[in-house]
Coordinates of C-alpha atoms in Angstrom, one line a residue:
X251 CA 100.6 7.0 -75.5
X252 CA 99.4 10.1 -73.6
X253 CA 100.5 10.5 -70.0
X254 CA 96.8 10.2 -68.8
X255 CA 96.6 6.9 -70.6
X256 CA 99.9 5.7 -69.1
X257 CA 98.5 6.5 -65.7
X258 CA 95.3 4.9 -66.3
X259 CA 97.0 1.7 -67.7
X260 CA 99.2 1.5 -64.5
X261 CA 96.2 2.2 -62.3
X262 CA 94.5 -0.9 -63.9
X263 CA 97.5 -3.0 -63.7
X264 CA 97.9 -2.1 -60.0
X265 CA 94.3 -3.0 -59.3
X266 CA 94.7 -6.3 -61.0
X267 CA 97.9 -7.2 -59.1
X268 CA 96.1 -6.2 -55.7
X269 CA 93.4 -8.5 -56.6
X270 CA 95.7 -11.3 -57.5
X271 CA 97.7 -10.6 -54.4
X272 CA 94.6 -10.8 -52.2
X273 CA 93.3 -13.9 -53.6
X274 CA 96.8 -15.6 -53.3
X275 CA 97.4 -14.3 -49.8
X276 CA 93.9 -15.6 -48.7
X277 CA 94.7 -19.1 -49.9
X278 CA 98.2 -19.1 -48.8
X279 CA 97.2 -18.1 -45.3
X280 CA 94.3 -20.7 -45.4
X281 CA 94.9 -23.0 -42.5
X282 CA 93.0 -26.2 -42.6
X283 CA 94.0 -29.8 -42.0
X284 CA 92.9 -33.2 -42.7
X285 CA 94.7 -36.1 -40.8
X286 CA 94.1 -39.6 -39.7
X287 CA 95.2 -42.6 -37.8
X288 CA 96.8 -45.9 -39.1
X289 CA 95.2 -49.3 -38.5
X290 CA 95.9 -52.9 -39.5
X291 CA 95.8 -54.0 -43.1
X292 CA 94.9 -57.7 -42.8
X293 CA 91.4 -59.2 -41.9
X294 CA 90.1 -62.7 -41.6
X295 CA 86.6 -63.2 -43.1
X296 CA 84.7 -66.5 -42.6
X297 CA 86.6 -69.0 -44.9
X298 CA 89.5 -66.7 -46.0
X299 CA 91.8 -63.8 -45.5
X300 CA 91.5 -60.1 -47.1
X301 CA 94.5 -58.1 -47.6
X302 CA 94.0 -54.5 -47.6
X303 CA 96.5 -52.3 -49.4
X304 CA 96.3 -48.6 -49.0
X305 CA 98.1 -46.0 -51.1
X306 CA 99.8 -44.2 -48.4
X307 CA 98.0 -46.0 -45.4
X308 CA 94.4 -45.7 -44.4
X309 CA 94.7 -42.2 -43.0
X310 CA 93.3 -39.4 -44.8
X311 CA 95.8 -36.6 -44.9
X312 CA 95.8 -33.2 -46.6
X313 CA 97.8 -30.5 -44.9
X314 CA 97.1 -26.7 -45.8
X315 CA 94.2 -27.5 -48.1
X316 CA 92.1 -24.7 -49.6
X317 CA 88.6 -24.6 -51.3
X318 CA 88.8 -25.8 -54.9
X319 CA 86.9 -27.9 -57.4
X320 CA 89.4 -30.6 -57.6
X321 CA 89.6 -33.2 -54.7
X322 CA 91.6 -32.3 -51.6
X323 CA 92.4 -36.1 -51.1
X324 CA 92.3 -39.0 -53.5
X325 CA 92.8 -42.3 -51.5
X326 CA 93.1 -45.5 -53.4
X327 CA 93.0 -48.8 -51.7
X328 CA 92.6 -52.4 -52.9
X329 CA 91.1 -55.4 -51.2
X330 CA 92.7 -58.8 -52.3
X331 CA 90.9 -62.0 -51.3
X332 CA 92.3 -65.5 -50.6
X333 CA 89.5 -67.8 -50.1
X334 CA 90.7 -70.9 -48.2
X335 CA 87.7 -73.0 -47.8
X336 CA 85.2 -71.6 -50.1
X337 CA 82.1 -69.5 -49.3
X338 CA 81.0 -65.9 -49.7
X339 CA 83.2 -63.3 -48.0
X340 CA 81.2 -60.2 -46.9
X341 CA 82.7 -57.0 -45.9
X342 CA 81.8 -53.2 -45.5
X343 CA 83.5 -50.0 -45.7
X344 CA 83.3 -46.9 -43.4
X345 CA 84.8 -43.6 -43.0
X346 CA 85.8 -43.4 -39.2
X347 CA 85.9 -39.7 -38.2
X348 CA 87.9 -39.0 -35.1
X349 CA 87.0 -35.3 -35.4
X350 CA 85.5 -32.8 -37.7
X351 CA 85.4 -29.1 -36.7
X352 CA 84.5 -27.9 -40.4
X353 CA 81.0 -26.7 -40.8
X354 CA 78.5 -29.5 -42.0
X355 CA 78.9 -30.2 -45.7
X356 CA 81.9 -28.1 -46.1
X357 CA 83.6 -31.3 -47.0
X358 CA 82.1 -33.8 -49.4
X359 CA 82.9 -37.3 -50.6
X360 CA 82.6 -39.6 -53.6
X361 CA 83.6 -43.3 -54.1
X362 CA 84.7 -45.0 -57.2
X363 CA 84.6 -48.8 -57.4
X364 CA 86.2 -51.3 -59.6
X365 CA 85.5 -55.1 -59.7
X366 CA 88.8 -55.9 -61.2
X367 CA 88.1 -59.7 -61.6
X368 CA 84.3 -59.3 -62.0
X369 CA 84.0 -61.4 -58.8
X370 CA 81.2 -60.9 -56.2
X371 CA 80.0 -57.3 -55.8
X372 CA 81.8 -54.2 -55.0
X373 CA 80.4 -51.4 -52.8
X374 CA 78.1 -49.4 -55.0
X375 CA 79.8 -46.2 -56.4
X376 CA 78.9 -42.8 -54.8
X377 CA 78.9 -40.4 -57.8
X378 CA 77.2 -37.4 -56.3
X379 CA 79.4 -35.3 -53.8
X380 CA 77.8 -36.2 -50.3
X381 CA 78.2 -33.7 -47.5
X382 CA 80.0 -34.8 -44.2
X383 CA 78.5 -33.6 -41.0
X384 CA 80.4 -31.9 -38.2
X385 CA 81.7 -33.9 -35.2
X386 CA 82.7 -37.4 -34.5
X387 CA 80.9 -40.1 -36.4
X388 CA 81.2 -43.0 -38.7
X389 CA 80.0 -42.8 -42.3
X390 CA 78.8 -46.1 -43.8
X391 CA 79.8 -46.4 -47.5
X392 CA 78.3 -49.8 -48.4
X393 CA 78.6 -53.6 -48.4
X394 CA 80.6 -55.7 -50.8
X395 CA 81.5 -59.4 -51.0
X396 CA 83.8 -61.9 -52.7
X397 CA 82.4 -65.2 -54.1
X398 CA 83.8 -68.7 -53.7
X399 CA 86.9 -69.1 -55.6
X400 CA 90.3 -70.8 -55.9
X401 CA 92.0 -68.2 -57.8
X402 CA 94.5 -65.8 -56.4
X403 CA 94.6 -62.1 -56.4
X404 CA 90.9 -61.6 -56.6
X405 CA 90.7 -57.8 -55.9
X406 CA 88.1 -55.0 -55.5
X407 CA 89.6 -51.5 -55.9
X408 CA 88.4 -48.3 -54.5
X409 CA 89.0 -44.5 -54.9
X410 CA 87.7 -42.4 -52.4
X411 CA 87.7 -38.7 -52.9
X412 CA 87.4 -35.8 -50.2
X413 CA 86.6 -32.5 -51.6
X414 CA 86.5 -29.1 -50.0
X415 CA 84.3 -27.4 -52.7
X416 CA 84.9 -23.8 -53.6
X417 CA 81.5 -22.1 -53.5
X418 CA 81.1 -18.9 -55.6
X419 CA 80.3 -15.8 -53.6
X420 CA 80.6 -17.7 -50.3
X421 CA 83.0 -16.3 -47.4
X422 CA 85.2 -19.3 -46.9
X423 CA 87.0 -17.5 -44.2
X424 CA 84.6 -19.3 -41.7
X425 CA 86.4 -22.5 -42.6
X426 CA 89.8 -21.3 -41.4
X427 CA 91.7 -23.2 -38.7
X428 CA 89.4 -26.3 -39.0
X429 CA 90.4 -29.8 -38.8
X430 CA 89.2 -33.1 -40.0
X431 CA 90.7 -36.5 -38.7
X432 CA 89.7 -39.7 -40.3
X433 CA 90.5 -42.9 -41.8
X434 CA 89.0 -45.7 -44.0
X435 CA 88.1 -48.8 -42.2
X436 CA 87.2 -52.1 -43.7
X437 CA 85.2 -54.7 -41.6
X438 CA 83.9 -58.2 -41.7
X439 CA 80.3 -59.1 -42.7
X440 CA 77.3 -57.3 -43.9
X441 CA 75.7 -54.3 -42.0
X442 CA 72.8 -52.1 -42.6
X443 CA 73.2 -48.9 -40.3
X444 CA 69.9 -47.7 -39.3
X445 CA 67.8 -50.8 -40.2
X446 CA 65.8 -52.4 -37.5
X447 CA 66.1 -56.1 -38.1
X448 CA 63.3 -57.0 -35.6
X449 CA 60.8 -54.3 -37.1
X450 CA 61.8 -54.8 -40.8
X451 CA 62.1 -51.1 -41.5
X452 CA 64.7 -48.3 -41.0
X453 CA 64.7 -46.9 -37.5
X454 CA 63.5 -43.4 -37.3
X455 CA 66.4 -40.8 -37.2
X456 CA 65.8 -38.6 -34.2
X457 CA 66.9 -34.9 -34.2
X458 CA 68.3 -33.0 -31.0
X459 CA 65.1 -32.1 -28.9
X460 CA 62.7 -34.7 -30.4
X461 CA 60.7 -37.0 -28.0
X462 CA 59.2 -40.4 -29.0
X463 CA 55.4 -40.7 -28.4
X464 CA 52.9 -43.5 -28.4
X465 CA 49.3 -44.0 -27.2
X466 CA 47.5 -46.2 -24.9
X467 CA 44.1 -45.8 -26.3
X468 CA 43.7 -41.9 -26.4
X469 CA 46.3 -41.3 -23.8
X470 CA 49.5 -40.0 -25.2
X471 CA 52.6 -41.4 -23.6
X472 CA 56.3 -40.2 -24.1
X473 CA 58.6 -43.2 -24.5
X474 CA 62.2 -44.1 -25.2
X475 CA 63.9 -44.8 -28.5
X476 CA 64.6 -48.4 -27.5
X477 CA 61.0 -49.1 -26.7
X478 CA 59.8 -52.0 -28.8
X479 CA 56.2 -50.7 -28.6
X480 CA 57.2 -47.4 -30.0
X481 CA 56.3 -48.4 -33.6
X482 CA 55.4 -51.4 -35.6
X483 CA 54.6 -50.8 -39.3
X484 CA 53.2 -54.5 -39.6
X485 CA 50.5 -53.4 -37.1
X486 CA 49.9 -50.0 -38.9
X487 CA 51.6 -48.1 -36.0
X488 CA 53.8 -45.6 -37.8
X489 CA 56.5 -44.1 -35.6
X490 CA 55.6 -40.6 -34.0
X491 CA 57.8 -38.0 -32.3
X492 CA 57.4 -34.4 -31.2
X493 CA 60.0 -31.7 -31.7
X494 CA 60.8 -29.4 -28.7
X495 CA 58.1 -27.0 -29.5
X496 CA 55.5 -29.6 -29.4
X497 CA 54.9 -30.2 -33.1
X498 CA 54.0 -33.8 -34.2
X499 CA 56.0 -35.7 -36.9
X500 CA 55.5 -39.1 -38.5
X501 CA 58.3 -41.2 -39.9
X502 CA 58.1 -42.7 -43.5
X503 CA 60.9 -45.4 -43.7
X504 CA 62.6 -46.1 -47.1
X505 CA 60.7 -48.3 -49.4
X506 CA 60.0 -49.7 -52.9
X507 CA 56.6 -50.4 -54.3
X508 CA 54.7 -52.1 -57.0
X509 CA 51.2 -51.5 -58.2
X510 CA 49.7 -54.9 -58.4
X511 CA 46.3 -54.0 -59.9
X512 CA 44.6 -51.0 -61.6
X513 CA 47.8 -49.2 -62.8
X514 CA 46.8 -46.1 -64.7
X515 CA 43.1 -46.9 -64.2
X516 CA 40.2 -44.9 -62.8
X517 CA 38.5 -45.7 -59.5
X518 CA 35.4 -46.5 -61.3
X519 CA 37.0 -48.9 -63.7
X520 CA 39.1 -50.5 -61.0
X521 CA 35.9 -51.2 -59.0
X522 CA 34.3 -52.9 -62.1
X523 CA 37.4 -55.0 -62.5
X524 CA 38.1 -55.9 -58.8
X525 CA 35.3 -54.8 -56.6
X526 CA 37.6 -52.1 -55.0
X527 CA 37.9 -48.4 -55.9
X528 CA 41.8 -48.5 -55.8
X529 CA 44.6 -50.8 -56.8
X530 CA 46.7 -53.0 -54.6
X531 CA 50.1 -51.7 -53.7
X532 CA 52.9 -54.0 -52.7
X533 CA 55.5 -52.3 -50.4
X534 CA 59.0 -53.7 -49.9
X535 CA 60.7 -51.9 -47.0
X536 CA 64.4 -51.5 -47.7
X537 CA 67.6 -51.9 -45.5
X538 CA 69.5 -48.8 -44.6
X539 CA 70.3 -46.6 -47.7
X540 CA 70.5 -49.9 -50.0
X541 CA 67.8 -51.5 -52.2
X542 CA 68.1 -54.7 -50.5
X543 CA 64.8 -56.2 -49.1
X544 CA 64.3 -59.0 -46.5
X545 CA 63.3 -61.4 -49.2
X546 CA 65.9 -60.2 -51.9
X547 CA 63.2 -58.8 -54.1
X548 CA 64.7 -57.2 -57.3
X549 CA 64.3 -53.4 -56.9
X550 CA 64.5 -51.2 -59.9
X551 CA 65.9 -47.6 -59.9
X552 CA 66.4 -46.7 -63.5
X553 CA 64.8 -47.3 -66.9
X554 CA 61.3 -46.5 -65.9
X555 CA 59.0 -46.4 -69.0
X556 CA 55.2 -46.5 -68.6
X557 CA 53.5 -49.7 -70.0
X558 CA 57.0 -51.0 -70.8
X559 CA 59.0 -51.1 -67.6
X560 CA 56.8 -49.6 -64.9
X561 CA 55.5 -50.0 -61.4
X562 CA 52.8 -52.4 -62.6
X563 CA 55.6 -54.8 -63.6
X564 CA 58.5 -54.2 -61.2
X565 CA 59.2 -53.0 -57.7
X566 CA 60.8 -49.5 -58.0
X567 CA 62.5 -47.5 -55.4
X568 CA 60.2 -44.6 -54.4
X569 CA 61.9 -41.4 -55.8
X570 CA 61.0 -39.5 -52.5
X571 CA 63.9 -41.4 -50.8
X572 CA 66.6 -40.1 -53.2
X573 CA 66.5 -36.5 -51.7
X574 CA 70.1 -36.1 -51.0
X575 CA 71.3 -39.3 -52.6
X576 CA 69.8 -42.3 -50.8
X577 CA 67.8 -41.7 -47.7
X578 CA 66.8 -43.9 -44.7
X579 CA 63.4 -42.1 -44.6
X580 CA 61.8 -38.7 -43.8
X581 CA 59.6 -37.2 -41.3
X582 CA 56.3 -35.7 -42.4
X583 CA 54.1 -33.1 -40.4
X584 CA 51.3 -35.2 -38.7
X585 CA 48.7 -32.4 -39.4
X586 CA 48.5 -29.4 -41.7
X587 CA 50.7 -26.5 -40.5
X588 CA 49.4 -23.8 -38.1
X589 CA 51.5 -21.0 -36.6
X590 CA 53.1 -20.5 -33.2
X591 CA 52.5 -16.9 -33.4
X592 CA 48.9 -17.1 -34.3
X593 CA 46.8 -16.5 -37.3
X594 CA 44.7 -13.5 -38.4
X595 CA 42.6 -14.9 -41.3
X596 CA 38.9 -15.7 -40.9
X597 CA 37.1 -18.8 -42.1
X598 CA 36.4 -17.3 -45.5
X599 CA 38.7 -14.3 -45.5
X600 CA 42.4 -13.6 -45.6
X601 CA 44.3 -11.0 -43.5
X602 CA 48.1 -10.8 -42.4
X603 CA 49.1 -14.4 -42.9
X604 CA 51.2 -14.1 -46.2
X605 CA 54.3 -13.7 -44.3
X606 CA 57.6 -15.6 -43.6
X607 CA 58.1 -14.4 -40.0
X608 CA 56.0 -16.9 -38.4
X609 CA 56.8 -20.4 -37.4
X610 CA 54.9 -23.6 -38.4
X611 CA 53.4 -25.5 -35.7
X612 CA 52.2 -29.0 -36.2
X613 CA 49.4 -29.8 -33.8
X614 CA 45.7 -31.1 -33.8
X615 CA 42.6 -29.0 -33.1
X616 CA 43.8 -25.7 -34.5
X617 CA 43.2 -23.6 -37.6
X618 CA 45.5 -24.5 -40.4
X619 CA 47.8 -21.7 -41.8
X620 CA 46.1 -20.6 -45.0
X621 CA 46.1 -17.2 -46.9
X622 CA 49.9 -17.7 -47.5
X623 CA 51.1 -17.9 -51.2
X624 CA 53.2 -20.9 -52.1
X625 CA 56.5 -18.8 -52.3
X626 CA 56.2 -17.8 -48.6
X627 CA 55.2 -21.3 -47.6
X628 CA 58.2 -22.6 -49.4
X629 CA 60.5 -20.1 -47.8
X630 CA 58.9 -20.5 -44.3
X631 CA 59.4 -24.3 -44.4
X632 CA 63.1 -24.0 -45.6
X633 CA 63.8 -21.7 -42.5
X634 CA 62.5 -24.1 -39.9
X635 CA 65.9 -25.9 -39.7
X636 CA 67.4 -22.8 -38.3
X637 CA 64.6 -21.9 -35.9
X638 CA 65.7 -22.4 -32.4
X639 CA 62.0 -22.9 -31.3
X640 CA 62.2 -26.5 -32.5
X641 CA 65.2 -27.5 -30.5
X642 CA 67.1 -29.2 -33.2
X643 CA 70.5 -28.5 -34.7
X644 CA 70.4 -27.1 -38.2
X645 CA 73.2 -29.4 -39.3
X646 CA 71.0 -32.4 -38.5
X647 CA 68.2 -32.0 -41.0
X648 CA 66.8 -30.3 -44.1
X649 CA 63.3 -28.8 -43.7
X650 CA 61.1 -28.0 -46.6
X651 CA 57.6 -27.9 -48.0
X652 CA 56.3 -31.2 -49.1
X653 CA 56.8 -32.1 -52.8
X654 CA 54.3 -33.9 -55.0
X655 CA 56.5 -37.1 -54.8
X656 CA 56.6 -36.9 -51.0
X657 CA 52.8 -36.6 -50.9
X658 CA 52.8 -39.8 -53.2
X659 CA 55.1 -41.6 -51.0
X660 CA 52.7 -41.2 -48.0
X661 CA 49.6 -42.0 -50.1
X662 CA 51.0 -45.1 -51.4
X663 CA 52.1 -46.3 -47.9
X664 CA 48.7 -45.6 -46.6
X665 CA 47.0 -47.6 -49.4
X666 CA 48.9 -50.6 -48.5
X667 CA 48.6 -53.4 -45.8
X668 CA 50.8 -51.1 -43.7
X669 CA 48.4 -48.3 -43.7
X670 CA 44.7 -47.8 -43.8
X671 CA 44.5 -49.9 -47.0
X672 CA 41.2 -48.1 -47.9
X673 CA 39.7 -44.7 -48.1
X674 CA 41.0 -42.2 -45.7
X675 CA 38.0 -40.4 -44.3
X676 CA 37.4 -36.8 -44.9
X677 CA 38.0 -33.8 -42.7
X678 CA 34.8 -32.1 -43.6
X679 CA 34.5 -29.5 -40.7
X680 CA 33.5 -26.3 -42.2
X681 CA 35.5 -23.9 -40.0
X682 CA 38.9 -25.6 -40.9
X683 CA 40.4 -27.4 -37.9
X684 CA 43.3 -30.0 -38.0
X685 CA 42.7 -33.5 -37.3
X686 CA 39.1 -33.6 -37.7
X687 CA 37.1 -36.5 -39.2
X688 CA 33.7 -36.5 -40.9
X689 CA 30.7 -38.6 -39.7
X690 CA 31.2 -40.8 -42.7
X691 CA 34.1 -41.5 -45.2
X692 CA 32.7 -39.1 -47.9
X693 CA 30.6 -36.5 -45.9
X694 CA 31.0 -33.0 -47.0
X695 CA 30.6 -29.5 -45.2
X696 CA 29.8 -30.7 -41.7
X697 CA 29.4 -28.5 -38.6
X698 CA 30.8 -31.1 -36.3
X699 CA 34.4 -32.1 -35.9
X700 CA 35.3 -35.7 -34.7
X701 CA 38.6 -35.0 -33.1
X702 CA 41.7 -36.8 -34.1
X703 CA 41.9 -39.4 -31.3
X704 CA 38.1 -40.2 -31.2
X705 CA 36.6 -43.4 -32.5
X706 CA 35.5 -41.7 -35.8
X707 CA 38.5 -39.2 -35.7
X708 CA 41.1 -41.8 -36.3
X709 CA 39.5 -42.9 -39.6
X710 CA 40.8 -39.6 -41.0
X711 CA 44.4 -40.8 -40.5
X712 CA 46.4 -42.6 -43.2
X713 CA 46.5 -45.6 -41.0
X714 CA 42.9 -45.5 -39.7
X715 CA 44.4 -45.2 -36.2
X716 CA 45.9 -42.6 -34.1
X717 CA 49.6 -43.3 -35.5
X718 CA 49.0 -42.0 -38.9
X719 CA 48.9 -38.7 -40.8
X720 CA 45.8 -36.4 -40.8
X721 CA 44.3 -33.9 -43.1
X722 CA 45.3 -35.6 -46.3
X723 CA 41.6 -36.0 -47.2
X724 CA 39.5 -32.8 -47.1
X725 CA 40.1 -30.0 -44.5
X726 CA 42.0 -27.3 -46.5
X727 CA 43.5 -27.9 -50.0
X728 CA 47.3 -28.7 -49.7
X729 CA 49.5 -26.9 -52.1
X730 CA 52.7 -29.0 -52.7
X731 CA 55.8 -28.2 -54.6
X732 CA 54.9 -29.3 -58.0
X733 CA 55.1 -27.0 -61.0
X734 CA 54.6 -27.3 -64.8
X735 CA 56.9 -25.6 -67.2
X736 CA 58.6 -23.3 -64.7
X737 CA 55.5 -20.9 -64.9
X738 CA 55.4 -18.4 -62.1
X739 CA 52.0 -16.6 -62.6
X740 CA 50.9 -15.1 -59.3
X741 CA 52.6 -17.5 -57.1
X742 CA 54.9 -14.9 -55.4
X743 CA 58.0 -16.5 -57.0
X744 CA 60.0 -14.6 -59.5
X745 CA 61.1 -16.4 -62.7
X746 CA 64.5 -16.6 -61.5
X747 CA 63.6 -18.0 -58.0
X748 CA 61.4 -20.7 -59.7
X749 CA 64.1 -21.8 -62.2
X750 CA 66.8 -21.9 -59.5
X751 CA 64.8 -24.1 -56.9
X752 CA 67.0 -27.3 -56.4
X753 CA 65.3 -30.3 -57.8
X754 CA 64.9 -32.1 -54.4
X755 CA 62.6 -29.3 -53.3
X756 CA 60.1 -29.4 -56.2
X757 CA 58.4 -32.2 -58.5
X758 CA 59.0 -30.5 -62.0
X759 CA 56.8 -31.4 -64.9
X760 CA 57.1 -30.4 -68.6
X761 CA 54.5 -30.3 -71.4
X762 CA 55.5 -29.2 -74.9
X763 CA 53.3 -26.8 -76.7
X764 CA 52.3 -29.5 -79.3
X765 CA 51.1 -31.7 -76.4
X766 CA 49.0 -28.9 -74.7
X767 CA 45.1 -29.0 -75.1
X768 CA 44.2 -26.0 -77.3
X769 CA 47.7 -24.4 -76.1
X770 CA 46.1 -24.2 -72.7
X771 CA 46.1 -27.5 -70.7
X772 CA 49.2 -29.4 -69.6
X773 CA 49.3 -33.2 -70.2
X774 CA 50.1 -36.3 -68.2
X775 CA 53.8 -37.1 -67.8
X776 CA 53.5 -40.9 -67.9
X777 CA 57.1 -41.5 -67.2
X778 CA 57.1 -39.7 -63.9
X779 CA 56.3 -42.1 -61.3
X780 CA 55.8 -42.1 -57.4
X781 CA 53.8 -38.9 -57.4
X782 CA 50.3 -40.7 -57.4
X783 CA 49.0 -39.0 -60.5
X784 CA 49.3 -40.9 -63.7
X785 CA 49.7 -44.3 -62.0
X786 CA 46.4 -43.9 -60.0
X787 CA 44.1 -42.4 -62.6
X788 CA 43.0 -42.3 -66.3
X789 CA 41.8 -39.7 -68.7
X790 CA 42.0 -36.9 -66.1
X791 CA 40.2 -33.7 -66.8
X792 CA 41.9 -31.1 -68.9
X793 CA 40.9 -27.4 -69.6
X794 CA 40.3 -26.5 -73.2
X795 CA 40.3 -22.7 -72.5
X796 CA 36.3 -22.8 -72.0
X797 CA 35.5 -25.9 -70.0
X798 CA 37.0 -29.3 -69.0
X799 CA 37.1 -32.3 -71.0
X800 CA 37.9 -35.9 -69.7
X801 CA 37.0 -37.5 -66.3
X802 CA 37.3 -35.0 -63.3
X803 CA 36.8 -37.9 -60.8
X804 CA 39.0 -40.5 -62.3
X805 CA 41.7 -40.9 -59.5
X806 CA 41.3 -44.0 -57.2
X807 CA 38.5 -43.8 -54.7
X808 CA 36.8 -41.4 -57.3
X809 CA 39.0 -38.5 -56.2
X810 CA 39.2 -35.3 -58.2
X811 CA 41.6 -35.5 -61.1
X812 CA 42.4 -32.2 -62.8
X813 CA 45.6 -31.7 -64.8
X814 CA 47.0 -28.2 -64.3
X815 CA 46.8 -25.6 -67.1
X816 CA 48.7 -22.3 -67.9
X817 CA 46.9 -20.2 -65.2
X818 CA 46.7 -22.9 -62.8
X819 CA 50.3 -24.4 -63.2
X820 CA 50.9 -25.8 -59.6
X821 CA 49.5 -28.7 -57.9
X822 CA 47.1 -28.9 -55.1
X823 CA 46.3 -32.3 -53.2
X824 CA 43.7 -33.9 -51.0
X825 CA 40.6 -31.8 -51.7
X826 CA 38.6 -29.4 -49.5
X827 CA 36.0 -29.9 -46.6
X828 CA 33.2 -29.6 -49.3
X829 CA 34.8 -32.0 -51.8
X830 CA 32.8 -35.0 -50.6
X831 CA 33.8 -38.3 -52.5
X832 CA 36.2 -36.2 -54.6
X833 CA 38.4 -35.6 -51.7
X834 CA 41.2 -38.2 -50.8
X835 CA 44.9 -38.9 -50.8
X836 CA 44.8 -39.5 -54.5
X837 CA 43.0 -36.4 -55.3
X838 CA 45.0 -34.0 -57.6
X839 CA 44.2 -30.8 -59.0
X840 CA 45.6 -27.4 -60.1
X841 CA 46.4 -24.0 -58.4
X842 CA 48.0 -20.8 -59.0
X843 CA 49.8 -20.6 -55.7
X844 CA 48.4 -17.3 -54.8
X845 CA 46.8 -16.2 -51.5
X846 CA 43.5 -18.1 -51.0
X847 CA 41.5 -18.8 -47.8
X848 CA 41.0 -22.5 -48.4
X849 CA 44.6 -23.9 -49.1
X850 CA 47.4 -24.7 -46.6
X851 CA 50.6 -26.5 -46.7
X852 CA 52.6 -29.2 -44.9
X853 CA 56.5 -29.4 -43.9
X854 CA 58.9 -32.4 -44.3
X855 CA 62.1 -33.1 -42.4
X856 CA 64.8 -35.0 -44.0
X857 CA 67.9 -36.3 -42.0
X858 CA 71.4 -35.2 -43.3
X859 CA 73.7 -38.0 -43.6

């Protein structure tokens, strides 16, 4: 070996040793701590006793932990029931956090559940790592119960794992000197955190700076969270709140649904069958993050197959409530987005609005934000959670652009007895203004705007009153996050960006080449549900390369129904001020996602657990 090669070898070895030393030192010096307090381990429940045995006590302890893929803590505990008099013994589990100075979601958890004797029900497993928020709080893990038995040693075993995930390329030094103090707690009875027993829905999750609002006629009133008159979904009064900047938001509580008539049927055929242009939707509001209803209806969550096991036969949890696991609900922008900084585009021209340095503003009687491509609308919506103008804390929520499934969740709730339960009137004002209504349900291209709180104006909301969501029929087209085959086209996304978008931020569709029409048009995805497309239309129009075949007004209420194609691979909803009868909450069409003067977007806020 030559002298130069020896020197090179030693230099490489020295560099490797330095890298190893740096990595080793960084984790050797990593100072974080998880600790907890001990509590009692025997509990009386109704007709018996439950003995709780923890492996090492209920406290969660992990000194000097560091980021890694494996769990930082694995806590096993067993509940052993002795039933003295007979009867169901209900219990629920919490992680009780005394303090947590880690950044939100720096720590995550899972729960494994074993029903050792096949008795009663264990708390459902939590298989997806779920983020833990900063601060002092209680994390509800779920309800379980033991059934009547004279046997001894009936046990439910649990394994709680706390992770400190290693994120590639992330500077974990910000997690130095952090502490997490917590314990596991088992309590008597059933509980559904966040569920309002009196109202029968999950109570809205408010963020810092939010103010509850209600109306006395057309007069807006700020109210309190405990005001029983704030909302009542039985009376079609959906919960409304304003963020610190004055933007309006409407709460969509967790629900399951069943389509009781006109599944995968056109509006015209539905009318011929039932005398109505849309099917009947049965909504079951769910308790907390469970799939339990007030009347114990069985709720399906898996195994969906069109015409075999679908929403015409069973109540299915709406998939929009599985954003970060199971959600209590989410907030939807009450109007199409505008911008705090103002907009430059004209009624039929675009100028200066395809940017990400403006802040969405959700208010009535303003021009909606158009002339922005879907890439920038998506990025702008994501950045809202970190924008100080709204008053909330970024750890409280996830802001994003509305997905096709979230649109479907609002549409179905609107078409139920809890909403308008009929055609949402068009916003047909030709100069684009949020919250307008037409003179009739299907009017087109009008020079007059019936404002959102007027007698006619409220007909353009999803509840036919002031408490609903506006601009979902007519106005500007609404681009939603929905894409076929990961095609990018002229949307502003790169191929890498599109393929890397987290599933929760986009409704993805796939059509194989053999299923395309002339290699151009996409096809229905019949086993995708909740997005208000296949379920609420039949024989939608497809582009064959020259013209459209099929029925372009096959959606419920005669809404436009165009399946996307290669050049128009994204999804637009609601229609346009000129769409007439073709506009509506069940309208769906194609788009390229590029800059156009007649399309806008809508943000959504999801609470973080």
